Tab-separated table of C-alpha atoms and ligand atoms in Angstrom:
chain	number	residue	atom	x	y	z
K	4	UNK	CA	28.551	-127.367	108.651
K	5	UNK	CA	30.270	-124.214	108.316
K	6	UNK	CA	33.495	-125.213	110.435
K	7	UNK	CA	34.487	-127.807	107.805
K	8	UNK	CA	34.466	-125.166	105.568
K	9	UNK	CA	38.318	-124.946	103.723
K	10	UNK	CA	37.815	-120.961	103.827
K	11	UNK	CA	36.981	-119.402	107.246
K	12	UNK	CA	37.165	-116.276	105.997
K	13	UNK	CA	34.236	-117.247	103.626
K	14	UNK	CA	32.106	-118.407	106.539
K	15	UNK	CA	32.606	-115.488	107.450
K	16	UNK	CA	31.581	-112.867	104.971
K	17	UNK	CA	28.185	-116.034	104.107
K	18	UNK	CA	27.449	-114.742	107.783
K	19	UNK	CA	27.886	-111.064	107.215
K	20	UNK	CA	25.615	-111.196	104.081
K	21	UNK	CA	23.410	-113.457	105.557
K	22	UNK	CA	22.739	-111.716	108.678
K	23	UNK	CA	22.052	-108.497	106.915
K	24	UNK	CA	19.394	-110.567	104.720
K	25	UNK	CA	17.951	-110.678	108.280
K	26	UNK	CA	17.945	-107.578	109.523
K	27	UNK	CA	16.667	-106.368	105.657
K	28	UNK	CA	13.477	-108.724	106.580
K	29	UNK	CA	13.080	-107.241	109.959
K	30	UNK	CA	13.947	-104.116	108.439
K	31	UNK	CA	10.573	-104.684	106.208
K	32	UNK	CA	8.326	-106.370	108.686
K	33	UNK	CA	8.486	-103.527	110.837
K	34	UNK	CA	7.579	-100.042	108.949
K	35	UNK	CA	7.835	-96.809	110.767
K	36	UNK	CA	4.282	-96.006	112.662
K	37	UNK	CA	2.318	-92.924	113.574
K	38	UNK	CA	5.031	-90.713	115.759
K	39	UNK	CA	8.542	-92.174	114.712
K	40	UNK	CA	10.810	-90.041	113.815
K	41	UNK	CA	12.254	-90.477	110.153
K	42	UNK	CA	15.373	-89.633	108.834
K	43	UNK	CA	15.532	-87.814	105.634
K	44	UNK	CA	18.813	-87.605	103.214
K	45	UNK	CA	20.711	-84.521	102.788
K	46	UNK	CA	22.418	-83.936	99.416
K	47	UNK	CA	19.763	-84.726	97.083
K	48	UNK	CA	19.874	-88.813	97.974
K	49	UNK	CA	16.721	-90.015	97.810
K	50	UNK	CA	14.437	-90.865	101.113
K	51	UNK	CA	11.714	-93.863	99.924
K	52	UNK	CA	9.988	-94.198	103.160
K	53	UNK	CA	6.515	-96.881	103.311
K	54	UNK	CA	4.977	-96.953	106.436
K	55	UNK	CA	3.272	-99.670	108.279
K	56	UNK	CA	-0.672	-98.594	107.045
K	57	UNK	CA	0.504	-98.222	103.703
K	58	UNK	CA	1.566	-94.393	103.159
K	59	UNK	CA	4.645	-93.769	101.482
K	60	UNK	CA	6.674	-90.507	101.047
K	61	UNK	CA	9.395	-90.157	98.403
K	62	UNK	CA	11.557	-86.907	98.424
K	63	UNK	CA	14.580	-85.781	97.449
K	64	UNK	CA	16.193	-82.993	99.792
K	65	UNK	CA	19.069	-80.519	99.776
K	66	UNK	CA	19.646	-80.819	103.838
K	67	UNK	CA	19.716	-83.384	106.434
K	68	UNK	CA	16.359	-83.572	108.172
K	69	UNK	CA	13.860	-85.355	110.269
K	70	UNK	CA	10.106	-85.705	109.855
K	71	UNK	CA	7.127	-87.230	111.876
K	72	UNK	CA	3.327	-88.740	110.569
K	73	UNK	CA	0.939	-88.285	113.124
K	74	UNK	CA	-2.386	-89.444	112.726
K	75	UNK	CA	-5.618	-87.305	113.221
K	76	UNK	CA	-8.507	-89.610	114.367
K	77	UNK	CA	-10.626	-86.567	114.277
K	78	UNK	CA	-10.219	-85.303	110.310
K	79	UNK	CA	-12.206	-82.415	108.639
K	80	UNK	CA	-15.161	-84.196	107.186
K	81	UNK	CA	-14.703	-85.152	103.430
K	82	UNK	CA	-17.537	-82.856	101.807
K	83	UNK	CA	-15.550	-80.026	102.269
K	84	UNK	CA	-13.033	-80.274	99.147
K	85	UNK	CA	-11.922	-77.431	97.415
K	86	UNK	CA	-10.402	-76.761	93.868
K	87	UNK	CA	-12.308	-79.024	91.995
K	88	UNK	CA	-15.365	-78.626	89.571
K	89	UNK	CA	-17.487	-81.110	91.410
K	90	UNK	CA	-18.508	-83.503	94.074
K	91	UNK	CA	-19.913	-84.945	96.102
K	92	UNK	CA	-16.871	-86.508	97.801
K	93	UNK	CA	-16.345	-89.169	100.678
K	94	UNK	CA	-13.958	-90.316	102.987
K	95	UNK	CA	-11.545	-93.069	102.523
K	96	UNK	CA	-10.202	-93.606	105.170
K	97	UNK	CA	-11.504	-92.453	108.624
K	98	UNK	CA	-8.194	-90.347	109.984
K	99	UNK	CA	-5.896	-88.585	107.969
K	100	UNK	CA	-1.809	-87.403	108.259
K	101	UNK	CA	-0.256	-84.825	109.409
K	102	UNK	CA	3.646	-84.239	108.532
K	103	UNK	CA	5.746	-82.005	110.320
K	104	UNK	CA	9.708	-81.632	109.228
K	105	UNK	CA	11.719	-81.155	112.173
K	106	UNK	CA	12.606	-77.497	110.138
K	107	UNK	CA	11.337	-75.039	107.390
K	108	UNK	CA	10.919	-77.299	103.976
K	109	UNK	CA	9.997	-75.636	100.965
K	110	UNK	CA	12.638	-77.004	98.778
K	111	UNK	CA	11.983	-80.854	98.341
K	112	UNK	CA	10.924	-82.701	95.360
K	113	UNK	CA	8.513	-85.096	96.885
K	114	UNK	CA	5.347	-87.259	96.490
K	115	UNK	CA	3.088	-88.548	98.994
K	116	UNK	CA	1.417	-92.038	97.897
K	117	UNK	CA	-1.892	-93.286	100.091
K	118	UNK	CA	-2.853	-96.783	99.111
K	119	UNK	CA	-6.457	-97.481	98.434
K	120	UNK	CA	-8.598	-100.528	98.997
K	121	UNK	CA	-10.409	-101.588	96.040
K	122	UNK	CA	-13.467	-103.343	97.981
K	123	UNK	CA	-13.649	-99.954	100.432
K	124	UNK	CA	-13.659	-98.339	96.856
K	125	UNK	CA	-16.482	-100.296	95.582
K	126	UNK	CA	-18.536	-100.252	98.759
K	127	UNK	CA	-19.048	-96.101	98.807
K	128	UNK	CA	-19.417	-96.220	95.208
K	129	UNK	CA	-15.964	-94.517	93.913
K	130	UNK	CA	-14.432	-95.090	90.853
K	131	UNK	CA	-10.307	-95.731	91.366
K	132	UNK	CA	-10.450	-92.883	88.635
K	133	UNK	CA	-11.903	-90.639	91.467
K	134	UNK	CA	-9.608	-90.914	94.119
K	135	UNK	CA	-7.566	-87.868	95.043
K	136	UNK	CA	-5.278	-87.201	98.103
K	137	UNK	CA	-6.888	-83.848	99.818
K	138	UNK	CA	-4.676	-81.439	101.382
K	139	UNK	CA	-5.594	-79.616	103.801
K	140	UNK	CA	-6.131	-75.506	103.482
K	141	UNK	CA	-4.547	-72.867	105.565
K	142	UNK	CA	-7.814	-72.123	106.274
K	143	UNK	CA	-8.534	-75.442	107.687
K	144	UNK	CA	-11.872	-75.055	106.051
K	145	UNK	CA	-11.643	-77.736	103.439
K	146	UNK	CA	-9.591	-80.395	101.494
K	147	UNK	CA	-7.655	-79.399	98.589
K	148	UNK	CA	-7.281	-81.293	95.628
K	149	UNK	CA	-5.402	-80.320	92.428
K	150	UNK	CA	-5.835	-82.264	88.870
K	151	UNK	CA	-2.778	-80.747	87.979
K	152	UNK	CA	-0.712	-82.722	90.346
K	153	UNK	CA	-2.698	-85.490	91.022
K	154	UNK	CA	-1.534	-89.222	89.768
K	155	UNK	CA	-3.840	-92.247	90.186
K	156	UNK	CA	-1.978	-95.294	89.902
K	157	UNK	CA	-4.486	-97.745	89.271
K	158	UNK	CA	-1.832	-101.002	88.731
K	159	UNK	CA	-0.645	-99.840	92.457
K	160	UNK	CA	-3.701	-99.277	93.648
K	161	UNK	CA	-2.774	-95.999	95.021
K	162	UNK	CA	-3.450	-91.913	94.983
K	163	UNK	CA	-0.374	-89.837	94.849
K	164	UNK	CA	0.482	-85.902	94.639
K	165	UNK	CA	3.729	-85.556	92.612
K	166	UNK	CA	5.497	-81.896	92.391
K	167	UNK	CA	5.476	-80.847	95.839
K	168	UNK	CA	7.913	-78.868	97.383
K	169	UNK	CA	7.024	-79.325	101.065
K	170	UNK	CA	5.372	-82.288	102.518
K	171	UNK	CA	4.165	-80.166	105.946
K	172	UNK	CA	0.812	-80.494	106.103
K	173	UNK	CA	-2.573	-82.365	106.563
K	174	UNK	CA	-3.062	-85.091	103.954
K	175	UNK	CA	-6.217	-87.295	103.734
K	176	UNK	CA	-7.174	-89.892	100.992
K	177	UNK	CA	-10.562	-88.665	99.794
K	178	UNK	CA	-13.032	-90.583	96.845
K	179	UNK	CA	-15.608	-88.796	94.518
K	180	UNK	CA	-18.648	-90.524	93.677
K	181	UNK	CA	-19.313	-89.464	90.759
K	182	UNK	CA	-19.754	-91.920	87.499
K	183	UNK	CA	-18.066	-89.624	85.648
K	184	UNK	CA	-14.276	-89.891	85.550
K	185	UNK	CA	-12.919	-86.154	84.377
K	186	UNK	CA	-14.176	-82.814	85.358
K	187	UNK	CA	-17.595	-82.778	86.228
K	188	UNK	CA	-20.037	-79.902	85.920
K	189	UNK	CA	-23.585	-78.963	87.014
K	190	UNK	CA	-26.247	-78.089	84.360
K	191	UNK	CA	-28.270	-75.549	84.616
K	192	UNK	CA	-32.050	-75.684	85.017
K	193	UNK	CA	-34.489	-77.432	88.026
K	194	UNK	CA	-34.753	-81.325	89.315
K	195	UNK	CA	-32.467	-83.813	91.402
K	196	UNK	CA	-29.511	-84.115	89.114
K	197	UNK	CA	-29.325	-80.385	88.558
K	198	UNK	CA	-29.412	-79.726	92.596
K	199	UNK	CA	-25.983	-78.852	94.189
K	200	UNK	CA	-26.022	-80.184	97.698
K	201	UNK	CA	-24.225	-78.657	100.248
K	202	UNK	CA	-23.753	-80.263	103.854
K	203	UNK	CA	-23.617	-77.283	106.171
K	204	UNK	CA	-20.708	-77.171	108.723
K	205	UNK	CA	-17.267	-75.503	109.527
K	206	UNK	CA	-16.027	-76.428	105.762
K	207	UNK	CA	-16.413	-74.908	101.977
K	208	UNK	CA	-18.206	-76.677	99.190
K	209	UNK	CA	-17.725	-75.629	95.531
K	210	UNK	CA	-19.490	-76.137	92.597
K	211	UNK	CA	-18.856	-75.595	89.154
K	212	UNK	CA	-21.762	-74.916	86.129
K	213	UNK	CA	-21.018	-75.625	82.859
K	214	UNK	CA	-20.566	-71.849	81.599
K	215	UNK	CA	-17.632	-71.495	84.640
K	216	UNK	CA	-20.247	-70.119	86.932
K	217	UNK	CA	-18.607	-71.050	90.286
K	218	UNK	CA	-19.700	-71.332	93.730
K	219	UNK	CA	-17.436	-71.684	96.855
K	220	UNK	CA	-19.739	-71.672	99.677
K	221	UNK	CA	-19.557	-72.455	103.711
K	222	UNK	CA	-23.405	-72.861	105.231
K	223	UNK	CA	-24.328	-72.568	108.566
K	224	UNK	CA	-26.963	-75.300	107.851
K	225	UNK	CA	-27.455	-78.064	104.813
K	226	UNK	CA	-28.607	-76.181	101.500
K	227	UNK	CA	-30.073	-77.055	98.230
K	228	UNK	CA	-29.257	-75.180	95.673
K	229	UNK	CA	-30.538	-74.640	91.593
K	230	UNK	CA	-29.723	-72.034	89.164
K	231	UNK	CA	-31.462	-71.630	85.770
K	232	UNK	CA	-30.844	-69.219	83.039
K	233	UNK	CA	-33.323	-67.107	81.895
K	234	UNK	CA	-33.145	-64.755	78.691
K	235	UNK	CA	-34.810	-61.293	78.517
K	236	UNK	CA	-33.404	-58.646	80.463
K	237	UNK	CA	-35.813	-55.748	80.035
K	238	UNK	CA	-33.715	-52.444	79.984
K	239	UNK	CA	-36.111	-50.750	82.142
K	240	UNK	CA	-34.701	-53.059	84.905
K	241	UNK	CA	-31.106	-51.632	84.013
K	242	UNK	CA	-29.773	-49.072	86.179
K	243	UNK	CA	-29.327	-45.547	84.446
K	244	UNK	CA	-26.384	-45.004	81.514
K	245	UNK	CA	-25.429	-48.683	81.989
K	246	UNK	CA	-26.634	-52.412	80.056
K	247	UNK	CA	-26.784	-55.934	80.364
K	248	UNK	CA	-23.744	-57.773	78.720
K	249	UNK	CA	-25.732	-60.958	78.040
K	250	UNK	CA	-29.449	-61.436	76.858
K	251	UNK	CA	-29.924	-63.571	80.054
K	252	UNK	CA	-29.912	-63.665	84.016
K	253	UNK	CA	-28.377	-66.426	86.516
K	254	UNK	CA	-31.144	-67.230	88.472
K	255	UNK	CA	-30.705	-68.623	91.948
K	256	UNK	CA	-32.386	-70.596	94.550
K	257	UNK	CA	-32.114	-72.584	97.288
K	258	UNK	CA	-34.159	-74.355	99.660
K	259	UNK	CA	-33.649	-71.552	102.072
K	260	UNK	CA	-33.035	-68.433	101.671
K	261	UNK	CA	-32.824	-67.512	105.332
K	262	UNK	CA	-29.848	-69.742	105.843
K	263	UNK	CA	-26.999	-67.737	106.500
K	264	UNK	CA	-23.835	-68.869	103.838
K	265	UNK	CA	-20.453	-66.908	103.261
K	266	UNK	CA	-20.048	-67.183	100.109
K	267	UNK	CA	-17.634	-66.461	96.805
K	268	UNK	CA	-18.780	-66.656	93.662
K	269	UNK	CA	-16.898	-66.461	90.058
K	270	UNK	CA	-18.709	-65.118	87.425
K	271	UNK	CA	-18.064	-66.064	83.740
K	272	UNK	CA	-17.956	-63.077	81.226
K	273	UNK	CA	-17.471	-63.387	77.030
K	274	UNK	CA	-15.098	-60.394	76.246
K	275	UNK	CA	-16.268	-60.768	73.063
K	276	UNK	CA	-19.951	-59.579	74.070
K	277	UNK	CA	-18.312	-56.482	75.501
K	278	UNK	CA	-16.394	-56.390	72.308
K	279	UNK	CA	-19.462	-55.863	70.411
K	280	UNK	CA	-21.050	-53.666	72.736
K	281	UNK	CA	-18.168	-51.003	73.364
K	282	UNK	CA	-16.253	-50.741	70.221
K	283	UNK	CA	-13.437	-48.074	71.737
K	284	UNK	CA	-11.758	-51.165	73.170
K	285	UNK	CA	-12.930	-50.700	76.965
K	286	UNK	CA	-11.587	-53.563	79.029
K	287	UNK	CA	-13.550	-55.610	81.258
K	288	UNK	CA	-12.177	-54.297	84.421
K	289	UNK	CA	-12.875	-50.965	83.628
K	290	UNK	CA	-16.582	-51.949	82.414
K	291	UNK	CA	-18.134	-54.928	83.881
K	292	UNK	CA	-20.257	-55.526	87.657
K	293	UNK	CA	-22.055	-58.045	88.554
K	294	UNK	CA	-25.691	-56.865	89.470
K	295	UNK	CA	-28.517	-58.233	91.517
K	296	UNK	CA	-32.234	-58.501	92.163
K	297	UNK	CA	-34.708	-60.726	94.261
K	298	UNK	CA	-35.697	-63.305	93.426
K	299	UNK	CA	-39.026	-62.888	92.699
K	300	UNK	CA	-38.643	-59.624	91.290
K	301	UNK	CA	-40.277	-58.353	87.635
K	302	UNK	CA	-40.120	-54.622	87.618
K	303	UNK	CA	-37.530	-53.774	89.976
K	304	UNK	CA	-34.331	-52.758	88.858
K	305	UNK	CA	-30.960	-54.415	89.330
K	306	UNK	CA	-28.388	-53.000	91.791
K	307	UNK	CA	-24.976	-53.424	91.796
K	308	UNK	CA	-23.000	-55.322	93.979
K	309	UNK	CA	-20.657	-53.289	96.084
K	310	UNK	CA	-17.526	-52.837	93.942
K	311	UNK	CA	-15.553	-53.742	96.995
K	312	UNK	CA	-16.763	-57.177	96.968
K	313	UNK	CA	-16.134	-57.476	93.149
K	314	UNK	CA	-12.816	-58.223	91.456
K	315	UNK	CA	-12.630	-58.453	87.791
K	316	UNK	CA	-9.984	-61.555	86.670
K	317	UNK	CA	-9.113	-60.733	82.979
K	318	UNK	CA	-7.728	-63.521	81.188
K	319	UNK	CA	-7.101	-66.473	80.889
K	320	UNK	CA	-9.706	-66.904	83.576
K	321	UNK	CA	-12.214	-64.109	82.328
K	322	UNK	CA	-14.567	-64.198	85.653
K	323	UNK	CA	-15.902	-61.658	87.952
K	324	UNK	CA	-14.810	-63.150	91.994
K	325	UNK	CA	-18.136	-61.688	94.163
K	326	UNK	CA	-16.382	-62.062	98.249
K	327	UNK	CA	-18.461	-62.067	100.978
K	328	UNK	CA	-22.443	-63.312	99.706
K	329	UNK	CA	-24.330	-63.987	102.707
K	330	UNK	CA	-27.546	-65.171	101.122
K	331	UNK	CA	-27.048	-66.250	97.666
K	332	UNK	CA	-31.409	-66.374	95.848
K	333	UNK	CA	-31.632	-63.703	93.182
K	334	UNK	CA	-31.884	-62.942	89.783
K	335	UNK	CA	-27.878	-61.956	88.689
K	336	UNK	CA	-26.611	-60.427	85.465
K	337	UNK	CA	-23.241	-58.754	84.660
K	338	UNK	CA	-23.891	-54.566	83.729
K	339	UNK	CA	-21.657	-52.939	81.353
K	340	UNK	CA	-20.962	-49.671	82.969
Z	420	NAG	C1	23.940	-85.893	106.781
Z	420	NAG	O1	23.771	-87.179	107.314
Z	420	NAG	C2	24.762	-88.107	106.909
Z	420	NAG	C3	24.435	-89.446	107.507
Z	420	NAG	O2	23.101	-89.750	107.366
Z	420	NAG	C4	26.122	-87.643	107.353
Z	420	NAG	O3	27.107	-88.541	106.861
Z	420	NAG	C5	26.389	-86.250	106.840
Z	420	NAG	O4	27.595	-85.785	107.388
Z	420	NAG	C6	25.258	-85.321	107.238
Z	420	NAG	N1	25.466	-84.026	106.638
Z	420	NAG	C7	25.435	-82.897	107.314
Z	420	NAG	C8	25.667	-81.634	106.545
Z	420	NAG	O5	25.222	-82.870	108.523
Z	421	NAG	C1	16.751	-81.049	111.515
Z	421	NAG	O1	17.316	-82.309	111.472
Z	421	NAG	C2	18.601	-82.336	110.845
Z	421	NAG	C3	19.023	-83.816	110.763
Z	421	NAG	O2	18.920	-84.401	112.006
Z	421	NAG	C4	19.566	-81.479	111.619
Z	421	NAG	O3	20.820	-81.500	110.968
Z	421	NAG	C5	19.025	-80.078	111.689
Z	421	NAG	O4	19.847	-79.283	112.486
Z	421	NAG	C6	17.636	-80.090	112.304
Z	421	NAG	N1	17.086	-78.751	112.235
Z	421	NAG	C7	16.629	-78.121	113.302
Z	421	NAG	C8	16.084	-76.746	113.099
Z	421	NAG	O5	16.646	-78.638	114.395
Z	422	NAG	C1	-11.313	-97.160	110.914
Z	422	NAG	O1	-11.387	-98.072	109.841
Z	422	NAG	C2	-10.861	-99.345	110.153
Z	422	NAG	C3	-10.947	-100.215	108.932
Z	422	NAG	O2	-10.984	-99.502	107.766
Z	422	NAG	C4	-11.640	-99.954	111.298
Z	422	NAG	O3	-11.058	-101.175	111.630
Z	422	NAG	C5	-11.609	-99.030	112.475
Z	422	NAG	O4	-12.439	-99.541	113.502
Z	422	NAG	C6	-12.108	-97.671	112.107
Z	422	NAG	N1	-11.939	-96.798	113.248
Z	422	NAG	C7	-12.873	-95.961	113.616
Z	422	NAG	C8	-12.541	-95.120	114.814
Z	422	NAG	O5	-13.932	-95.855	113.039
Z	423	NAG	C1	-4.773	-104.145	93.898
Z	423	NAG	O1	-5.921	-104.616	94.583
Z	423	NAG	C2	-6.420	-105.832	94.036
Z	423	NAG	C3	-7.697	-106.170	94.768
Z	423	NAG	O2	-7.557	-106.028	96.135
Z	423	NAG	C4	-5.390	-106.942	94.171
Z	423	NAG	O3	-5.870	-108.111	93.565
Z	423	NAG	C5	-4.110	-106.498	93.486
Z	423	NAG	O4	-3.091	-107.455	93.696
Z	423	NAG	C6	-3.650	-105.167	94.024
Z	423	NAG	N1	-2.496	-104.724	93.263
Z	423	NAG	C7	-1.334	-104.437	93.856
Z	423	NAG	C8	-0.226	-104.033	92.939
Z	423	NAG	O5	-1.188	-104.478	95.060
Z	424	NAG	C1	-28.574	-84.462	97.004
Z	424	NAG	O1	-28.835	-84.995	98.287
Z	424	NAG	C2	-29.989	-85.809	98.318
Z	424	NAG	C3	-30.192	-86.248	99.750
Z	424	NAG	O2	-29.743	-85.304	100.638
Z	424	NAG	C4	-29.780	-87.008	97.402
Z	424	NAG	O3	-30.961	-87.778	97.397
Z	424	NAG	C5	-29.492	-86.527	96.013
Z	424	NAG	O4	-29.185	-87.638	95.181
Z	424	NAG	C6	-28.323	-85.571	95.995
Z	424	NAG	N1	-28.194	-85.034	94.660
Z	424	NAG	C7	-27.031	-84.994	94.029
Z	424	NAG	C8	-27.056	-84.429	92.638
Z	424	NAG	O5	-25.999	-85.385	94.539
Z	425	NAG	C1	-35.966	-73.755	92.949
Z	425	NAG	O1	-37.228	-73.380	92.410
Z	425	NAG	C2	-37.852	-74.398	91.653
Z	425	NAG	C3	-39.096	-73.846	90.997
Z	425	NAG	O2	-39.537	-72.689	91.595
Z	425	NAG	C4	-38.185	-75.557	92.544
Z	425	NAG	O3	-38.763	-76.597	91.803
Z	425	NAG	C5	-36.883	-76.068	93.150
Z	425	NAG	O4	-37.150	-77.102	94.067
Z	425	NAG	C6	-36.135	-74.961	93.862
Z	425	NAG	N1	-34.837	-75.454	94.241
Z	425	NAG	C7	-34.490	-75.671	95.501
Z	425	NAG	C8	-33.104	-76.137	95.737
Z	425	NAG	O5	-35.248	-75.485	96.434
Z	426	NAG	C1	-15.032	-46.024	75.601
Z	426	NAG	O1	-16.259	-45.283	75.559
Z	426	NAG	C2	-16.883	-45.119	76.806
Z	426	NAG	C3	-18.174	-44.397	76.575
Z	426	NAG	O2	-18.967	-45.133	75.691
Z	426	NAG	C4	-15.996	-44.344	77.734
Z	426	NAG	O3	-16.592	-44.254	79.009
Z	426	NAG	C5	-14.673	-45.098	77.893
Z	426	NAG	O4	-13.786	-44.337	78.689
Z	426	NAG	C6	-14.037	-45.342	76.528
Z	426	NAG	N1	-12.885	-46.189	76.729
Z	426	NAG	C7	-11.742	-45.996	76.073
Z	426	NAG	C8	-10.659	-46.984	76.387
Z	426	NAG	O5	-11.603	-45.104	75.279
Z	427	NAG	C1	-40.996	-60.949	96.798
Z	427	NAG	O1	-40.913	-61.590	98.075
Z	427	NAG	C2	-40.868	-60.701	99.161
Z	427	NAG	C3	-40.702	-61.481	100.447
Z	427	NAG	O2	-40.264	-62.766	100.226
Z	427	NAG	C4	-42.158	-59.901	99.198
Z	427	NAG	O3	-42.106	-58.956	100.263
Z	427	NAG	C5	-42.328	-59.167	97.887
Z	427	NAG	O4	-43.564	-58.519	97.866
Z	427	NAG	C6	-42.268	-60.106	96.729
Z	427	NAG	N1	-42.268	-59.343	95.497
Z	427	NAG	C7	-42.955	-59.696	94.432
Z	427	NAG	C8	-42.840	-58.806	93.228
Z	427	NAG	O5	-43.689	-60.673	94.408
């Protein structure tokens, strides 16, 4: 057909365009897998990379350079999420991705993208609303996740992280099952929905109350926990020259108190309590300590927490961080010193 053609030169370029219609096909049909090495644009072009299960990087860098997805059958288990007010969260997918740039990266604009499946989604009970892409900590002890940066694209049916400057790392796509869509916090007080649940294992948990009262705790061993509030701090129980900023105590228990936890703890304070107790203008950092008792205790007085394990945050968070709790029952209140 083509040699009858009155313009060879036309065959010609039909077969140029046409051929690389082909190899654009075969181009699509067979996405980069676990181990290829990728080629990233210099200059500020932009790399838009899918690959075959469905990931997809998207960065913009100033240099030439090469990156690899490897694929970790072997993940940190999805309890262990950090940065967020709530969970419980779940795996969706059972490996996750690690990226390595063949140099030093901290000066991309990129976005990772992991695609979920809606009928995976519906089967352990997570809301598309709910699904975040966890990175994984320094530490190694748990999966990140950031509201700030975090971009569900429910028309896509993917997760994404947007603003990042470096894409090395350990990236997993991770579901909360939770009905609630936003922020979610724990109330205080006793009974199922008020338990925090924490698996035990290598990672952290956190949990958030609805004051700010925060935990961030590894367990050796699974651990129920409840706090309640309780008002009436008798001064008697008050160490000498100092007082109770609040009218109430944190009260803490879990199912076992001999289970060993390393734990950090933020503690909420109102400056404008302090405000009205120390009118000279004393600051919080100069004033406040977070104090403890047992449990069960009634008479006995409150002792500090050693001051090296306390660090006062002044605003805008306006929380007491407690390092280092190995048990965490007992009755805590913040003294004004
Ligand atoms: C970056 O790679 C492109 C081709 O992909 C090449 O043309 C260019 O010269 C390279 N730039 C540098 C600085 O090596
Ligand atoms: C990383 O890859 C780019 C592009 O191939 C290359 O120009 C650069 O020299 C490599 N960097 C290192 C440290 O090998
Ligand atoms: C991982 O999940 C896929 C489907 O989601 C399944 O086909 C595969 O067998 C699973 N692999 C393991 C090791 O569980
Ligand atoms: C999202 O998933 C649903 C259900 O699997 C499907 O019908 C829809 O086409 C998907 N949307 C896109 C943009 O892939
Ligand atoms: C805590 O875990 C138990 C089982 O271990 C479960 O029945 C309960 O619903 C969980 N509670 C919350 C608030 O997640
Ligand atoms: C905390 O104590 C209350 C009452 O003493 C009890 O009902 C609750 O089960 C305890 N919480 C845990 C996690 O064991
Ligand atoms: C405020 O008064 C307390 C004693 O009530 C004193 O210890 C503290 O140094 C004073 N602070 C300032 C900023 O004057
Ligand atoms: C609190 O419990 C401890 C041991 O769990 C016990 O030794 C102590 O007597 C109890 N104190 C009170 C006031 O019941």
């Amino acid at each position: 057909m083509f040699s009858i053609s009155p313009r060879p030169g036309a065959t010609l370029f039909a077969c140029i365009v046409f051929s690389t219609f082909l190899s654009g096909i075969a181009a699509q049909e067979k996405l980069p897998t676990f181990g290829d090495k990728i080629d990233v644009l210099g200059a500020m072009g932009r790399t838009d990379q899918d690959f075959a299960d469905g990931l997809a990087l998207d960065l913009f860098s100033p240099k030439n350079r090469t990156l690899v997805v490897k694929q970790n059958t072997a993940p940190l288990p999805a309890q262990f999420v950090s940065g967020t007010t709530g969970s419980p969260f779940v795996a969706l997918m059972n490996y996750s991705y690690i990226i390595t740039m063949n140099e030093t990266a901290n000066d991309l604009i990129a976005k990772i993208e992991i695609p979920f499946d809606l009928g995976n989604l519906a089967a352990q009970g997570v809301n598309p609303s709910n699904t975040y892409v966890g990175t994984l900590a320094a530490d190694k002890q748990s999966w990140v996740v950031n509201d700030a940066n975090r971009n569900v694209h429910i028309s896509e049916n993917n997760t994404r992280i947007i603003k990042m400057t470096s894409l090395d790392g350990e990236f997993m796509l991770l579901g909360r099952t939770t009905v609630d869509t936003t922020n979610v916090f724990v109330q205080y007080g006793q009974g199922e929905t008020r338990v925090v649940n924490m698996t035990g294992g290598p990672g952290i948990q956190e949990a958030e109350f609805v004051d700010g009262l925060r935990f961030s705790t590894q367990a050796e061993k699974p651990l129920r926990m409840n706090v309640d509030i309780v008002n009436g701090i008798n001064p008697a129980t008050m160490p000498a020259n100092t007082q109770s900023l609040n009218s109430f105590a944190w009260v803490v228990n879990t199912s076992d108190p001999n289970v060993r936890v390393n734990s950090r703890v933020n503690v909420p304070f109102n400056r404008a309590m302090l405000a009205a107790l120390k009118s000279n203008g004393t600051s919080p950092s100069q004033s406040l300590m977070v104090a403890r008792r047992a449990l069960n205790a009634t008479t006995e007085k409150f002792t500090p927490i050693p001051r090296a394990q306390q660090t006062v945050n002044e605003q805008p968070e306006d929380r007491i961080a407690i390092q280092g709790l190995t048990q965490l029952d007992g009755q805590y209140i913040i003294m004004v010193v």
